[in-house]
mmCIF file of C-alpha atoms in Angstrom:
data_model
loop_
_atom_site.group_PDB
_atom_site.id
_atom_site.type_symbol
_atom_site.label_atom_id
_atom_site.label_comp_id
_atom_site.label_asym_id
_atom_site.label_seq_id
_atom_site.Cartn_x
_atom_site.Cartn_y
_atom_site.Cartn_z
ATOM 1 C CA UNK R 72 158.229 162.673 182.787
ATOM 2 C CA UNK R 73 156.965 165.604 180.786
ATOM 3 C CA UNK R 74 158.341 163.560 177.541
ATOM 4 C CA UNK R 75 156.357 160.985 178.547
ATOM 5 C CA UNK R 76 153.147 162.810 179.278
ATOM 6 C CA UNK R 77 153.305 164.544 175.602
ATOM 7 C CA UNK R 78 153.978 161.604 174.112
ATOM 8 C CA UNK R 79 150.810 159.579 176.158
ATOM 9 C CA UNK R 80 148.771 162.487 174.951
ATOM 10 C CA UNK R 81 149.520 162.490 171.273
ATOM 11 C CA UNK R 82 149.214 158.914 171.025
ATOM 12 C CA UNK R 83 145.479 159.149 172.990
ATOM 13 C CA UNK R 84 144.555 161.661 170.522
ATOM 14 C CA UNK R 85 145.443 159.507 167.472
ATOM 15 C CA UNK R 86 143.189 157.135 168.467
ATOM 16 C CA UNK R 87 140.253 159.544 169.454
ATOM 17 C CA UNK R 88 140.507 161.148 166.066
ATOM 18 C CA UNK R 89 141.407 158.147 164.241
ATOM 19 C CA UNK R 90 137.937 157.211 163.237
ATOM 20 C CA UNK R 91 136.449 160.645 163.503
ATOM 21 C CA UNK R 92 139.232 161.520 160.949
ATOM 22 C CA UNK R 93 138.119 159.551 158.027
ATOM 23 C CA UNK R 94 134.300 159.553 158.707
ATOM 24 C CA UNK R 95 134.462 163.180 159.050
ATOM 25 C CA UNK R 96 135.072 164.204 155.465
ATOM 26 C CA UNK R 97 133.093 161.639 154.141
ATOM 27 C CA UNK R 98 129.898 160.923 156.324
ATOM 28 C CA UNK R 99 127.964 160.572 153.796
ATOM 29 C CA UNK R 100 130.100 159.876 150.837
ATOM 30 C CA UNK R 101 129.478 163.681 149.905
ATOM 31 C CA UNK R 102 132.134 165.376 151.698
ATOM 32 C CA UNK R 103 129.922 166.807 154.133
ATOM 33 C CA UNK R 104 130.453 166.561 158.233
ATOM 34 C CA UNK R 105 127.079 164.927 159.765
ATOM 35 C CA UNK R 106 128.055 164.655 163.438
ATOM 36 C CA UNK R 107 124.322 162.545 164.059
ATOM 37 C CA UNK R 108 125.256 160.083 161.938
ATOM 38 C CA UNK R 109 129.220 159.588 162.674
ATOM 39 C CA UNK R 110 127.835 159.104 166.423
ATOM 40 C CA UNK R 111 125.700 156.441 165.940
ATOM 41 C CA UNK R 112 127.506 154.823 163.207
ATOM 42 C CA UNK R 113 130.183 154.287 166.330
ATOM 43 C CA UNK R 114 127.860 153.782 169.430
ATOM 44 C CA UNK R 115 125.372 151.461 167.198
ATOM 45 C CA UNK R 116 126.922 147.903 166.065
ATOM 46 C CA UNK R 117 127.939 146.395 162.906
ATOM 47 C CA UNK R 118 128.965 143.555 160.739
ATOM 48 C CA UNK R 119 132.829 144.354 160.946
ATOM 49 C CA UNK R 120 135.515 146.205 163.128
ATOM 50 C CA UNK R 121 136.860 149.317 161.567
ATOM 51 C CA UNK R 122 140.227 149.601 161.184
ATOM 52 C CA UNK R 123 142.741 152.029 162.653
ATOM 53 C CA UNK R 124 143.450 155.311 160.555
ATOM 54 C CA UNK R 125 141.158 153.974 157.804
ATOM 55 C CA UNK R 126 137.501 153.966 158.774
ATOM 56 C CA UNK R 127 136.398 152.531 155.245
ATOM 57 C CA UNK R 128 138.129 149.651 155.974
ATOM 58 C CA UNK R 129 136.781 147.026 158.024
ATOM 59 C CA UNK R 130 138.051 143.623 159.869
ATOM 60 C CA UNK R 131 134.875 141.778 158.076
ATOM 61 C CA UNK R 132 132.580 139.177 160.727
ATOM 62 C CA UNK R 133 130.674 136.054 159.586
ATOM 63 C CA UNK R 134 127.217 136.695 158.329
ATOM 64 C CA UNK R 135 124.816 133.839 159.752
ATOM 65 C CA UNK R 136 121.485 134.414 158.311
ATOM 66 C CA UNK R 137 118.369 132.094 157.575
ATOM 67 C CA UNK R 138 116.959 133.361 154.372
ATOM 68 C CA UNK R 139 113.851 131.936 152.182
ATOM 69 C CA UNK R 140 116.027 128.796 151.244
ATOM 70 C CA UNK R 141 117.701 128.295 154.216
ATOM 71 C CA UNK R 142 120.696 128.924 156.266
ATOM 72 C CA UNK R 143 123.646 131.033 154.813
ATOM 73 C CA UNK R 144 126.873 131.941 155.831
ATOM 74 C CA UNK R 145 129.365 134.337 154.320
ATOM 75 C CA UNK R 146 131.765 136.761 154.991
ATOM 76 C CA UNK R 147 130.511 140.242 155.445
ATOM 77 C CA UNK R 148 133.450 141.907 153.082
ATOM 78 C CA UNK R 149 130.934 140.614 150.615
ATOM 79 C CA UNK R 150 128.441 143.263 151.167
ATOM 80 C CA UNK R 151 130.435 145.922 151.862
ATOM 81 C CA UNK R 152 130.312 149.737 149.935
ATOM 82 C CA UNK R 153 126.869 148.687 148.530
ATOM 83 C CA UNK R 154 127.720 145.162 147.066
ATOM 84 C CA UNK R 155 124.977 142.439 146.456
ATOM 85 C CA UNK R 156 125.915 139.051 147.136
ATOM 86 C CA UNK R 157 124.224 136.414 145.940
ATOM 87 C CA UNK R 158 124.154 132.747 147.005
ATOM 88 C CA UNK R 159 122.169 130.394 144.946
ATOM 89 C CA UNK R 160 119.075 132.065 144.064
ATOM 90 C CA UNK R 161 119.165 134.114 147.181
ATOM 91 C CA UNK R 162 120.681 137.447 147.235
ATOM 92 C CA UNK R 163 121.584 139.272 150.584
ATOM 93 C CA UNK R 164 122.915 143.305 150.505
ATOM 94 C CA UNK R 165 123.456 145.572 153.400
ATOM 95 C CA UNK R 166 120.538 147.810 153.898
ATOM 96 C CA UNK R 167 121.004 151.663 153.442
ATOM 97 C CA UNK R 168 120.251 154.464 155.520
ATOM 98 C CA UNK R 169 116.852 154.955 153.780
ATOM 99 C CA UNK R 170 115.943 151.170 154.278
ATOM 100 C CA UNK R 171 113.470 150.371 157.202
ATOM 101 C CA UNK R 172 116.158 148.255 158.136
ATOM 102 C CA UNK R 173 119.048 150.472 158.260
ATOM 103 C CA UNK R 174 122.358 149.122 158.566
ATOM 104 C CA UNK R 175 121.053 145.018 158.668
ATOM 105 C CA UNK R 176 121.435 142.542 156.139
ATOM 106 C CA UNK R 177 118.234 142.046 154.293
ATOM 107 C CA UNK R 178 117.545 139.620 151.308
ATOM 108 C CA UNK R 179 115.772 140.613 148.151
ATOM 109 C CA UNK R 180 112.949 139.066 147.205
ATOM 110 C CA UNK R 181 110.797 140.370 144.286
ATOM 111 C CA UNK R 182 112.209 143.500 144.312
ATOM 112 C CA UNK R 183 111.685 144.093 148.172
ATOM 113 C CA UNK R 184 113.650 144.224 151.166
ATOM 114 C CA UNK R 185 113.154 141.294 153.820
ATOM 115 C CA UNK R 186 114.628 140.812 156.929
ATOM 116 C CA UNK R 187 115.980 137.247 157.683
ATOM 117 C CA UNK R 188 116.297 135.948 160.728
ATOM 118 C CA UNK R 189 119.848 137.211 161.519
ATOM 119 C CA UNK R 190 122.274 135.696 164.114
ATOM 120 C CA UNK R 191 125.595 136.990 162.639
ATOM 121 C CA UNK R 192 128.450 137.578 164.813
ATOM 122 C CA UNK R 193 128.854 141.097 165.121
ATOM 123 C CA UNK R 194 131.260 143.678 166.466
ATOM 124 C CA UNK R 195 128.983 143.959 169.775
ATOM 125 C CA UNK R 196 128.683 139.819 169.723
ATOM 126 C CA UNK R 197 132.860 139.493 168.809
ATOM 127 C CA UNK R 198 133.135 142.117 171.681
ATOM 128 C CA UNK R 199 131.597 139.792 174.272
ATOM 129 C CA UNK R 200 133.103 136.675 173.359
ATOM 130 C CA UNK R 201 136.448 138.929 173.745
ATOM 131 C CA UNK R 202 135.217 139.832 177.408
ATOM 132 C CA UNK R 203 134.676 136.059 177.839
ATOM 133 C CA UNK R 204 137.831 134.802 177.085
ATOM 134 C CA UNK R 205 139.559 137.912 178.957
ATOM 135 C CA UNK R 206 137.275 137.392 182.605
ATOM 136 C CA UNK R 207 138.082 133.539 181.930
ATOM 137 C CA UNK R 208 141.804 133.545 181.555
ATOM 138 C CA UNK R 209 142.468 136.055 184.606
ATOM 139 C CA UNK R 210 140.254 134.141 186.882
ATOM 140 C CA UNK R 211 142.576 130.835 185.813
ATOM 141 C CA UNK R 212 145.598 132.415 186.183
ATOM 142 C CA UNK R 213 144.271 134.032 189.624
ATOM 143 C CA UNK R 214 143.342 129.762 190.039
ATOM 144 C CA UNK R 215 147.016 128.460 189.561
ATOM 145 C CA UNK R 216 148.970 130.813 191.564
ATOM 146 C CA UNK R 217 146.215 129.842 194.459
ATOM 147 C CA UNK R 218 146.593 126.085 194.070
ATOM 148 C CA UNK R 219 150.554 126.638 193.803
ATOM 149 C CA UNK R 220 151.477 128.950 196.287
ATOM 150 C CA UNK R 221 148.505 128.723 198.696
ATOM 151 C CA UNK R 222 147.981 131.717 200.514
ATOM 152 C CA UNK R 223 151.311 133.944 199.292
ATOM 153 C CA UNK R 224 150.346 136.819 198.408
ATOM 154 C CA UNK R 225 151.207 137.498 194.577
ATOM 155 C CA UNK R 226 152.174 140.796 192.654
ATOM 156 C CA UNK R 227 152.147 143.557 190.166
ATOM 157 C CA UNK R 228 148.882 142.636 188.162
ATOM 158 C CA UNK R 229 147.918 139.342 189.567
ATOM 159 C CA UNK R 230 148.156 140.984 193.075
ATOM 160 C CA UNK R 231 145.701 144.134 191.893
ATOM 161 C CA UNK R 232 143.477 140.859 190.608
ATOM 162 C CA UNK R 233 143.481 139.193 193.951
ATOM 163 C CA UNK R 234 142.806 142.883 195.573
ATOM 164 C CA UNK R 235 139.672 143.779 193.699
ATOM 165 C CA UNK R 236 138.763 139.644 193.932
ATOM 166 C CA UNK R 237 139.210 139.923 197.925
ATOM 167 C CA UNK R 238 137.633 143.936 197.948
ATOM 168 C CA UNK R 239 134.434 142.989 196.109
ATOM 169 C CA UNK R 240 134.066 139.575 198.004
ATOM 170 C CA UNK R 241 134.769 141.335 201.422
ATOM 171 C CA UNK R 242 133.143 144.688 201.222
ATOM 172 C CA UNK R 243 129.819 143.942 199.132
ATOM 173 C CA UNK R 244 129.204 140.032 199.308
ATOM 174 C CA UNK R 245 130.340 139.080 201.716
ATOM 175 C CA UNK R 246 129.299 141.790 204.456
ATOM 176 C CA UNK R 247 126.052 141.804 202.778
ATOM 177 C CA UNK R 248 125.001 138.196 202.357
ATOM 178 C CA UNK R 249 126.527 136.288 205.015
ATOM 179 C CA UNK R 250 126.433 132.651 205.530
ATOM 180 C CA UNK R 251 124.678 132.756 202.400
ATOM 181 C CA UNK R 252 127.528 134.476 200.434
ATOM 182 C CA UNK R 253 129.354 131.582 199.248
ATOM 183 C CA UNK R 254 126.584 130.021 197.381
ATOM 184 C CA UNK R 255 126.077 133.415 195.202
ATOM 185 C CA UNK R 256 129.728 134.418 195.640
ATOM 186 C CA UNK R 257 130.431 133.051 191.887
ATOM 187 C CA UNK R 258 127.394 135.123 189.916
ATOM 188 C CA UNK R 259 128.073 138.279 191.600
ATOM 189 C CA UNK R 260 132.248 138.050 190.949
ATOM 190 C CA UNK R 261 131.449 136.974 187.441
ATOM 191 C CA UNK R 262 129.561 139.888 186.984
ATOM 192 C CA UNK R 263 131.597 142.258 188.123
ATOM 193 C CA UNK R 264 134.550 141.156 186.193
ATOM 194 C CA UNK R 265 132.407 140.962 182.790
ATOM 195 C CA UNK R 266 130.974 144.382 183.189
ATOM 196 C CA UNK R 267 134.128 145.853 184.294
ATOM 197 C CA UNK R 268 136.290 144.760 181.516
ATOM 198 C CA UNK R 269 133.493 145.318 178.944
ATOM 199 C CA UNK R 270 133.778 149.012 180.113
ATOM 200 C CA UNK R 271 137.202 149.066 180.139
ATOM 201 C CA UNK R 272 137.304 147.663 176.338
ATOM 202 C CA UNK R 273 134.978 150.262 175.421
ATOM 203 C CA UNK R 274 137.087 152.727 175.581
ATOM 204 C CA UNK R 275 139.788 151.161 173.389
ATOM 205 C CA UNK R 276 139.735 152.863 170.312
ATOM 206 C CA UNK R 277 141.518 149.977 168.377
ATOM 207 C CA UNK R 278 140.503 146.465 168.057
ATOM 208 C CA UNK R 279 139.888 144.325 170.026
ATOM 209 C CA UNK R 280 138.338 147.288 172.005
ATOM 210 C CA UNK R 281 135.960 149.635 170.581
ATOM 211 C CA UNK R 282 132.359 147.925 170.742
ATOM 212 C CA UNK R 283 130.250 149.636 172.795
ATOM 213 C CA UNK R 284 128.677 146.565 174.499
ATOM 214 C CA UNK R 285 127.349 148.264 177.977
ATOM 215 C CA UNK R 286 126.649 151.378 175.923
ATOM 216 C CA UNK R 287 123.841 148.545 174.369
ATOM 217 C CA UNK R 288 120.891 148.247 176.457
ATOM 218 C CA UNK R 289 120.381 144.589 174.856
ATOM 219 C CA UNK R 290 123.561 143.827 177.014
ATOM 220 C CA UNK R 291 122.721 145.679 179.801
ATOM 221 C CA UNK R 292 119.254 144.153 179.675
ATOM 222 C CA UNK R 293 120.393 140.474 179.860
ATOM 223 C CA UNK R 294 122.926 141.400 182.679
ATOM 224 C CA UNK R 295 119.796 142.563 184.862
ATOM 225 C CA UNK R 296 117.350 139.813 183.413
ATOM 226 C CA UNK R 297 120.204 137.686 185.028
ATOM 227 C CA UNK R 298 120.233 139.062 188.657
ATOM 228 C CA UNK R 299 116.267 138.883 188.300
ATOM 229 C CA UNK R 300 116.715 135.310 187.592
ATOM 230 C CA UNK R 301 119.288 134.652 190.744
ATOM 231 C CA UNK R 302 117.031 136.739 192.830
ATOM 232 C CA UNK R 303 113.490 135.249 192.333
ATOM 233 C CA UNK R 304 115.037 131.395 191.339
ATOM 234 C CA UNK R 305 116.391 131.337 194.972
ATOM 235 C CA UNK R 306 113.577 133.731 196.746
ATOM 236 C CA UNK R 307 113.252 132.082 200.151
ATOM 237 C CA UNK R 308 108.947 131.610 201.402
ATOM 238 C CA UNK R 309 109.141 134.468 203.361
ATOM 239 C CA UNK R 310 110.125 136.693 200.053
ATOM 240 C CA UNK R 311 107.529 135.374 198.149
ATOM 241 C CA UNK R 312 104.841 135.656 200.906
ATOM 242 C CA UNK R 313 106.077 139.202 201.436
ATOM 243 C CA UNK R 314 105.462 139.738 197.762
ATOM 244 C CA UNK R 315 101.237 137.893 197.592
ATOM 245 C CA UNK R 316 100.736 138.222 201.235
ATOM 246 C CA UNK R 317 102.517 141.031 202.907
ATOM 247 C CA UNK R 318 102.046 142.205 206.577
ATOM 248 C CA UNK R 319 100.166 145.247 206.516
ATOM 249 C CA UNK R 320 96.515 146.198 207.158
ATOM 250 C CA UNK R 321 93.795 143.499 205.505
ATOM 251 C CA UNK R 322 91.899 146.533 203.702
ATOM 252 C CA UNK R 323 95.305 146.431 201.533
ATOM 253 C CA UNK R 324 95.531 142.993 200.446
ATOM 254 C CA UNK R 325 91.614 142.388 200.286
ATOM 255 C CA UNK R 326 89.038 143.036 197.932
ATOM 256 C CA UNK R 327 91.681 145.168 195.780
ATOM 257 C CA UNK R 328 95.155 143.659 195.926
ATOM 258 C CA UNK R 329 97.008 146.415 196.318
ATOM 259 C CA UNK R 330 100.147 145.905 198.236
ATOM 260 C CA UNK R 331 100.854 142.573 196.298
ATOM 261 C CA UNK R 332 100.101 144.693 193.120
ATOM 262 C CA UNK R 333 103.009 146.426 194.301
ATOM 263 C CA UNK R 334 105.080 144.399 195.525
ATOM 264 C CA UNK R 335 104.937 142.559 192.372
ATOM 265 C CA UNK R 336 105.286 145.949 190.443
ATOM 266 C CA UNK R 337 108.594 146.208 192.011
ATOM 267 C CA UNK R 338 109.603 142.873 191.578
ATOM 268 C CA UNK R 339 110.560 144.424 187.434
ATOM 269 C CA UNK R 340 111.294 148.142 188.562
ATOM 270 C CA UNK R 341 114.725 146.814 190.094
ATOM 271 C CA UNK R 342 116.230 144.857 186.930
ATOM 272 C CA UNK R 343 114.833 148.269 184.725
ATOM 273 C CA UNK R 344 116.892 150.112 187.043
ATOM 274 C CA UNK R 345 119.730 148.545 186.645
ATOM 275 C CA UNK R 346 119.492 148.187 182.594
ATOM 276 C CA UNK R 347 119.019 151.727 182.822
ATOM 277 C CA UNK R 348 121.617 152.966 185.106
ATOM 278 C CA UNK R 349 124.593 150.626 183.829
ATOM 279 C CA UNK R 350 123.359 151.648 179.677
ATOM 280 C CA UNK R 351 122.918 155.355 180.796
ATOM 281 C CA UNK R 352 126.399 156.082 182.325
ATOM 282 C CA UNK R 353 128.424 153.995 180.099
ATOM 283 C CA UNK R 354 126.588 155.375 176.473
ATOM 284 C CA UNK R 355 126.929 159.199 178.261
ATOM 285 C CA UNK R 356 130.966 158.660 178.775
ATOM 286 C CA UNK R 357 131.331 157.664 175.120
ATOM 287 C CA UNK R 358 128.990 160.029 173.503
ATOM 288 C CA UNK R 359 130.724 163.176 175.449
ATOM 289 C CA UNK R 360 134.375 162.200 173.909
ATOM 290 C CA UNK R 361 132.975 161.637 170.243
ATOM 291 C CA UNK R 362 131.196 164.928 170.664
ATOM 292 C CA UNK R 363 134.328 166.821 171.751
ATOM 293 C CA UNK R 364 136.539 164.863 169.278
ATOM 294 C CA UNK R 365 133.563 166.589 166.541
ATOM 295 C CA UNK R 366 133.780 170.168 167.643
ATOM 296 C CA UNK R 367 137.616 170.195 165.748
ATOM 297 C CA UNK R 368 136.001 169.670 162.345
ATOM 298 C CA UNK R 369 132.768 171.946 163.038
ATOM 299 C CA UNK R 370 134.787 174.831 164.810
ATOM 300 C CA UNK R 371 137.647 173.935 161.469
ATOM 301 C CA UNK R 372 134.440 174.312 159.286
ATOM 302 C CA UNK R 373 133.771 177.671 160.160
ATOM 303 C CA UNK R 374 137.716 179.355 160.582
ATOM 304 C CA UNK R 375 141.332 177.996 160.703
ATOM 305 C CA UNK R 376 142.089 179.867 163.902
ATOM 306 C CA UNK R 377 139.051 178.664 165.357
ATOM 307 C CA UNK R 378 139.600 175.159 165.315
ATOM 308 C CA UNK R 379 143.272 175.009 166.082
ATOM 309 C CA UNK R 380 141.958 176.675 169.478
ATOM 310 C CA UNK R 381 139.378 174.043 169.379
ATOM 311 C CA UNK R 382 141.915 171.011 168.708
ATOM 312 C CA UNK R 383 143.616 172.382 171.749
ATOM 313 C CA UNK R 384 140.779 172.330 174.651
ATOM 314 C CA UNK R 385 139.333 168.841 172.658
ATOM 315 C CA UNK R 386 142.213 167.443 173.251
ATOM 316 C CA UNK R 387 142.934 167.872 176.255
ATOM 317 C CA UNK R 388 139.101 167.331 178.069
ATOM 318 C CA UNK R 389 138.912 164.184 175.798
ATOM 319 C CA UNK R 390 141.977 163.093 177.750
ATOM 320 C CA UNK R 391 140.308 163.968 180.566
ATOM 321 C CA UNK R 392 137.098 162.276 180.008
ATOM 322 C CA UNK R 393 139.085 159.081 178.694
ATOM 323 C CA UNK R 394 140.716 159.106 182.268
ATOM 324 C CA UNK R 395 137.281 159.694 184.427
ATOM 325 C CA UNK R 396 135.618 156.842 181.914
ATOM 326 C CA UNK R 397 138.235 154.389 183.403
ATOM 327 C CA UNK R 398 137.104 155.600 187.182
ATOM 328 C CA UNK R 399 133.320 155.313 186.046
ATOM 329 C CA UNK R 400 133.885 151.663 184.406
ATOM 330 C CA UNK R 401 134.942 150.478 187.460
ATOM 331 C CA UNK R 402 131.646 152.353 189.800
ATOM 332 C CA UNK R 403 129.277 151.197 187.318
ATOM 333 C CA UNK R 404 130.670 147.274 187.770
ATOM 334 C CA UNK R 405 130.697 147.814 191.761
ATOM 335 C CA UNK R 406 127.345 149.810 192.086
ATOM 336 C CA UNK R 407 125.854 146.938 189.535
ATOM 337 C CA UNK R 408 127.459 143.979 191.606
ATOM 338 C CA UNK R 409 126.060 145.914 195.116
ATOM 339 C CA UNK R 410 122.637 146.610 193.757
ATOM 340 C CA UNK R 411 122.248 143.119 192.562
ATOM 341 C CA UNK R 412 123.780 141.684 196.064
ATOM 342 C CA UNK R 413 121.540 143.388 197.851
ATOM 343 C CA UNK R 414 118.034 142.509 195.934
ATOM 344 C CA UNK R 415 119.321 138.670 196.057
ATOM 345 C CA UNK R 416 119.661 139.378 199.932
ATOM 346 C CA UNK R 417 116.307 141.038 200.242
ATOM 347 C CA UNK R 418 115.270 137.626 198.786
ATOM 348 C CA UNK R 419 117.077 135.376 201.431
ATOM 349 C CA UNK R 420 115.361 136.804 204.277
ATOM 350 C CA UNK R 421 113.215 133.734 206.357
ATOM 351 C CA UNK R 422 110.452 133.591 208.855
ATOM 352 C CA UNK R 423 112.767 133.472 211.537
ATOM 353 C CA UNK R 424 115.681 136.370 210.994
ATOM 354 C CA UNK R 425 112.318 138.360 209.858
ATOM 355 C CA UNK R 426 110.555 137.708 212.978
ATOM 356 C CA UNK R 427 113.655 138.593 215.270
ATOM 357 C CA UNK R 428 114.514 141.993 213.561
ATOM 358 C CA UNK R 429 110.681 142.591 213.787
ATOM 359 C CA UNK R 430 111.061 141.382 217.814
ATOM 360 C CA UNK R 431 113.988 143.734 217.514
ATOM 361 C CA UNK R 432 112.350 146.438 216.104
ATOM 362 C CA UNK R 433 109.485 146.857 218.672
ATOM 363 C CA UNK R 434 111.503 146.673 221.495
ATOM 364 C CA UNK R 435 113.272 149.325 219.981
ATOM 365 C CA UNK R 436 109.914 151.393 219.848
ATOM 366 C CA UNK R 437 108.864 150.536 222.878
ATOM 367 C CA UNK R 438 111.927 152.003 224.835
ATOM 368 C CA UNK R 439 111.860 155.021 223.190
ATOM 369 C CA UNK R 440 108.355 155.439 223.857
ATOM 370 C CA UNK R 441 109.381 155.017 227.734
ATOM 371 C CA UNK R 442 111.896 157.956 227.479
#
């Protein structure tokens, strides 16, 4: 067992220091160690998937750009280590870190940098697709045992899938929605899955993990736009006369508006919240083990001694983090999928459930004023 252990840590620490390795010496092509930049370079996105052990290397992504002439499409190996490629009379190159557009494709026009209008597949884009085609194939697997064994309960993996399936559906939807939770059943599992392997492929250091796609607040953004959709798409009357017309004194509806200015306020606070929350947690989990994978070649910088003790305690609390990220990807999909159950059921609320939990609710008052 302790073979094993040694052997789980070494090979964890190859691929924490992997990348940091190579970009260490050479973040700048000068030799010198700039920790800002080898953190962003691996939070931000990019136009290829570094490879293993080599970070100059790349797996290179199509480039889909519409330049001055047109569409384009090329491999982005061809503007790589500060190439120029030109097609036709057009000519793309990757823009520098002293370009406005740092780290995009631009085209060159006159001498000057413009910015096409860009819808390459990325590392972050490749990454999602990835999650697609992951979230897809367990759910049809999950889908054929069902419709060939019926109700026998499966094992190993596809018996953890039907757990977390049944766990989510019985514990958050479910118990939460009601009658209603079959209709929104399908959104709210989807989501859960997506964001949870996401996470989970995050913190793969080789490919086809290592995009940091809910460390992205683009992605994280959508994912709430989403629920905000679902939620105010299927609003029942009562929601949206709660929201214009709520029942509270006239004086705050009329002249000045300012309950429904509220209410309406708060209609956008909740999918912030949850770009924020799910973007927060997953970009702080990633930037603590880079950080700790950096102090080796700062502490190495300054003595020997000092960064062998360093490698140690690195090590080992990068391990540690690695194994609390794995917790945390799977909180951040459950506290994303009960947020956004709960705001769609604050939506499904009509005249008459309303009405009898307000009946409900002064009857309550009522005999405790009595007492």
């Amino acid at each position: 067992m302790k073979k094993l252990f040694i052997i789980f840590a070494a090979f964890i620490s190859a691929l924490i220091f992997a990348p940091c390795v190579s970009a260490g010496g050479d973040a700048h092509g000068d030799g010198k160690l700039d920790p800002k930049e080898i953190i962003f370079e691996h939070l931000g996105d990019g136009y290829g998937w570094e490879v293993p052990f080599n970070h100059h290397k790349r797996i290179p992504l199509p480039v889909i750009v519409f330049g001055s002439d047109g569409l384009h499409v090329f491999s982005s190996s061809r503007i790589t280590d500060g190439k120029d490629y030109v097609d036709g009379n057009t000519t793309f190159r990757l823009a520098g870190k002293d370009s406005d557009f740092k780290g995009k494709v631009i085209e060159i026009v006159d001498g000057g940098e413009v910015k096409p209008f860009d819808i390459s597949i990325t590392k972050n884009v490749c990454g999602i697709f990835i999650a697609v085609i992951i979230v897809a194939g367990l759910m049809l697997w999950l889908r054929g045992y069902v419709r060939k064994h019926g109700y026998k309960a499966p094992r190993k993996g596809l018996g953890f899938l039907e757990l977390l399936v049944d766990f989510i559906y019985g514990s958050v939807i479910k118990s939460t929605l009601g009658v209603k939770s079959s209709k929104f059943a399908p959104y709210l599992l989807t989501v859960f899955f997506f964001i949870f392997v996401m996470n989970l492929l995050g913190l793969i250091v080789i490919f086809p993990g290592g995009a940091n796609l809910t460390g992205n607040i683009a992605v994280t953004l959508v994912l709430a736009v989403l629920t905000f959709m679902v939620t105010n798409l299927f609003g029942t009357r009562h929601y949206w006369k709660e929201i214009f017309w709520p029942e509270v004194p006239l004086w705050l509806k009329f002249p000045l508006p300012i309950m429904p200015a509220i209410e309406i306020f708060g209609m956008f606070t909740k999918p912030a919240a949850l770009t924020v929350r799910l973007f927060a947690n997953m970009m702080g989990g990633h930037m603590i083990v880079i950080v700790l994978t950096l102090l080796i070649f700062i502490f190495a910088a300054v003595s020997p001694v000092a960064g062998g003790a360093t490698t140690v305690i690195s090590v080992l609390f990068s391990i540690f983090m690695l194994l609390i990220d794995v917790l945390v990807s799977f909180i951040q999909a459950y506290v994303f999928t009960m947020l956004s159950t709960i705001f769609i059921s604050l939506a499904q609320v009509d005249e008459e459930h309303h009405g009898e939990a307000k009946k409900h609710d002064d009857q309550l008052e009522i005999s405790t004023q009595t007492k």
